[in-house]
Amino acid sequence: MLNDFTSAIRPALIMTLLFAALLGLAYPAALTGIGQAVFPAQANGSLIREGDRVIGSELIGQAFASPAYFHGRP
């Protein structure tokens, strides 16, 4: 009876660990690598730099063309 239980549980545990490693580590790492290779600026947050200092991101706030507005909301 114990042998039947272990023969049924072993493949389930192996597949669980395999898919956890594949979908939890390998897939995100592959997509991060592809994103960094194809779109490096966007993958890093579209940072705005002034010299060596990061002063913001292009993705935060609204762009206004009229000087009547003080600044956009985040």
mmCIF file of C-alpha atoms in Angstrom:
data_model
loop_
_atom_site.group_PDB
_atom_site.id
_atom_site.type_symbol
_atom_site.label_atom_id
_atom_site.label_comp_id
_atom_site.label_asym_id
_atom_site.label_seq_id
_atom_site.Cartn_x
_atom_site.Cartn_y
_atom_site.Cartn_z
ATOM 1 C CA MET A 1 0.000 0.000 0.000
ATOM 2 C CA LEU A 2 2.831 2.407 0.836
ATOM 3 C CA ASN A 3 4.557 1.472 -2.422
ATOM 4 C CA ASP A 4 1.404 2.398 -4.385
ATOM 5 C CA PHE A 5 1.236 5.733 -2.594
ATOM 6 C CA THR A 6 4.866 6.637 -3.277
ATOM 7 C CA SER A 7 4.634 5.516 -6.898
ATOM 8 C CA ALA A 8 1.664 7.857 -7.338
ATOM 9 C CA ILE A 9 3.081 10.804 -5.404
ATOM 10 C CA ARG A 10 6.633 10.799 -6.805
ATOM 11 C CA PRO A 11 5.695 11.877 -10.380
ATOM 12 C CA ALA A 12 3.346 14.534 -9.002
ATOM 13 C CA LEU A 13 6.061 16.002 -6.789
ATOM 14 C CA ILE A 14 8.637 15.891 -9.576
ATOM 15 C CA MET A 15 6.288 17.639 -12.013
ATOM 16 C CA THR A 16 5.344 20.221 -9.383
ATOM 17 C CA LEU A 17 8.990 21.061 -8.744
ATOM 18 C CA LEU A 18 9.787 21.040 -12.460
ATOM 19 C CA PHE A 19 6.959 23.404 -13.374
ATOM 20 C CA ALA A 20 7.655 25.630 -10.363
ATOM 21 C CA ALA A 21 11.250 26.018 -11.539
ATOM 22 C CA LEU A 22 10.243 26.433 -15.169
ATOM 23 C CA LEU A 23 7.371 28.875 -14.708
ATOM 24 C CA GLY A 24 8.669 30.595 -11.587
ATOM 25 C CA LEU A 25 12.316 31.049 -12.548
ATOM 26 C CA ALA A 26 13.160 30.230 -16.158
ATOM 27 C CA TYR A 27 10.198 31.925 -17.889
ATOM 28 C CA PRO A 28 10.439 35.239 -15.964
ATOM 29 C CA ALA A 29 14.219 35.266 -16.435
ATOM 30 C CA ALA A 30 13.825 34.681 -20.177
ATOM 31 C CA LEU A 31 11.242 37.465 -20.537
ATOM 32 C CA THR A 32 13.379 39.839 -18.482
ATOM 33 C CA GLY A 33 16.388 39.060 -20.664
ATOM 34 C CA ILE A 34 14.422 39.555 -23.874
ATOM 35 C CA GLY A 35 12.945 42.800 -22.547
ATOM 36 C CA GLN A 36 16.368 44.108 -21.566
ATOM 37 C CA ALA A 37 17.815 43.168 -24.966
ATOM 38 C CA VAL A 38 14.998 44.547 -27.126
ATOM 39 C CA PHE A 39 13.742 47.520 -25.059
ATOM 40 C CA PRO A 40 16.478 48.445 -22.542
ATOM 41 C CA ALA A 41 15.202 51.944 -21.679
ATOM 42 C CA GLN A 42 11.593 50.845 -21.177
ATOM 43 C CA ALA A 43 12.582 47.724 -19.234
ATOM 44 C CA ASN A 44 14.534 49.875 -16.788
ATOM 45 C CA GLY A 45 11.622 52.263 -16.170
ATOM 46 C CA SER A 46 12.175 54.987 -18.807
ATOM 47 C CA LEU A 47 14.351 56.963 -16.405
ATOM 48 C CA ILE A 48 15.158 60.631 -16.981
ATOM 49 C CA ARG A 49 18.737 61.495 -16.093
ATOM 50 C CA GLU A 50 20.414 64.794 -15.460
ATOM 51 C CA GLY A 51 24.101 64.065 -15.649
ATOM 52 C CA ASP A 52 24.689 61.002 -13.489
ATOM 53 C CA ARG A 53 21.596 61.588 -11.333
ATOM 54 C CA VAL A 54 18.150 60.096 -11.941
ATOM 55 C CA ILE A 55 15.535 62.844 -11.629
ATOM 56 C CA GLY A 56 12.373 60.987 -12.632
ATOM 57 C CA SER A 57 10.635 58.729 -15.086
ATOM 58 C CA GLU A 58 8.887 59.442 -18.365
ATOM 59 C CA LEU A 59 6.051 57.168 -17.268
ATOM 60 C CA ILE A 60 5.007 59.247 -14.241
ATOM 61 C CA GLY A 61 2.757 62.290 -14.561
ATOM 62 C CA GLN A 62 0.848 63.882 -17.386
ATOM 63 C CA ALA A 63 2.393 65.994 -20.113
ATOM 64 C CA PHE A 64 0.719 69.392 -20.482
ATOM 65 C CA ALA A 65 1.350 71.690 -23.436
ATOM 66 C CA SER A 66 -0.283 74.765 -21.889
ATOM 67 C CA PRO A 67 1.619 76.936 -19.388
ATOM 68 C CA ALA A 68 -1.677 77.487 -17.510
ATOM 69 C CA TYR A 69 -1.121 74.239 -15.655
ATOM 70 C CA PHE A 70 1.356 74.148 -12.779
ATOM 71 C CA HIS A 71 2.249 70.470 -13.116
ATOM 72 C CA GLY A 72 0.557 67.203 -13.993
ATOM 73 C CA ARG A 73 -0.721 64.690 -11.514
ATOM 74 C CA PRO A 74 1.114 61.409 -11.090
#
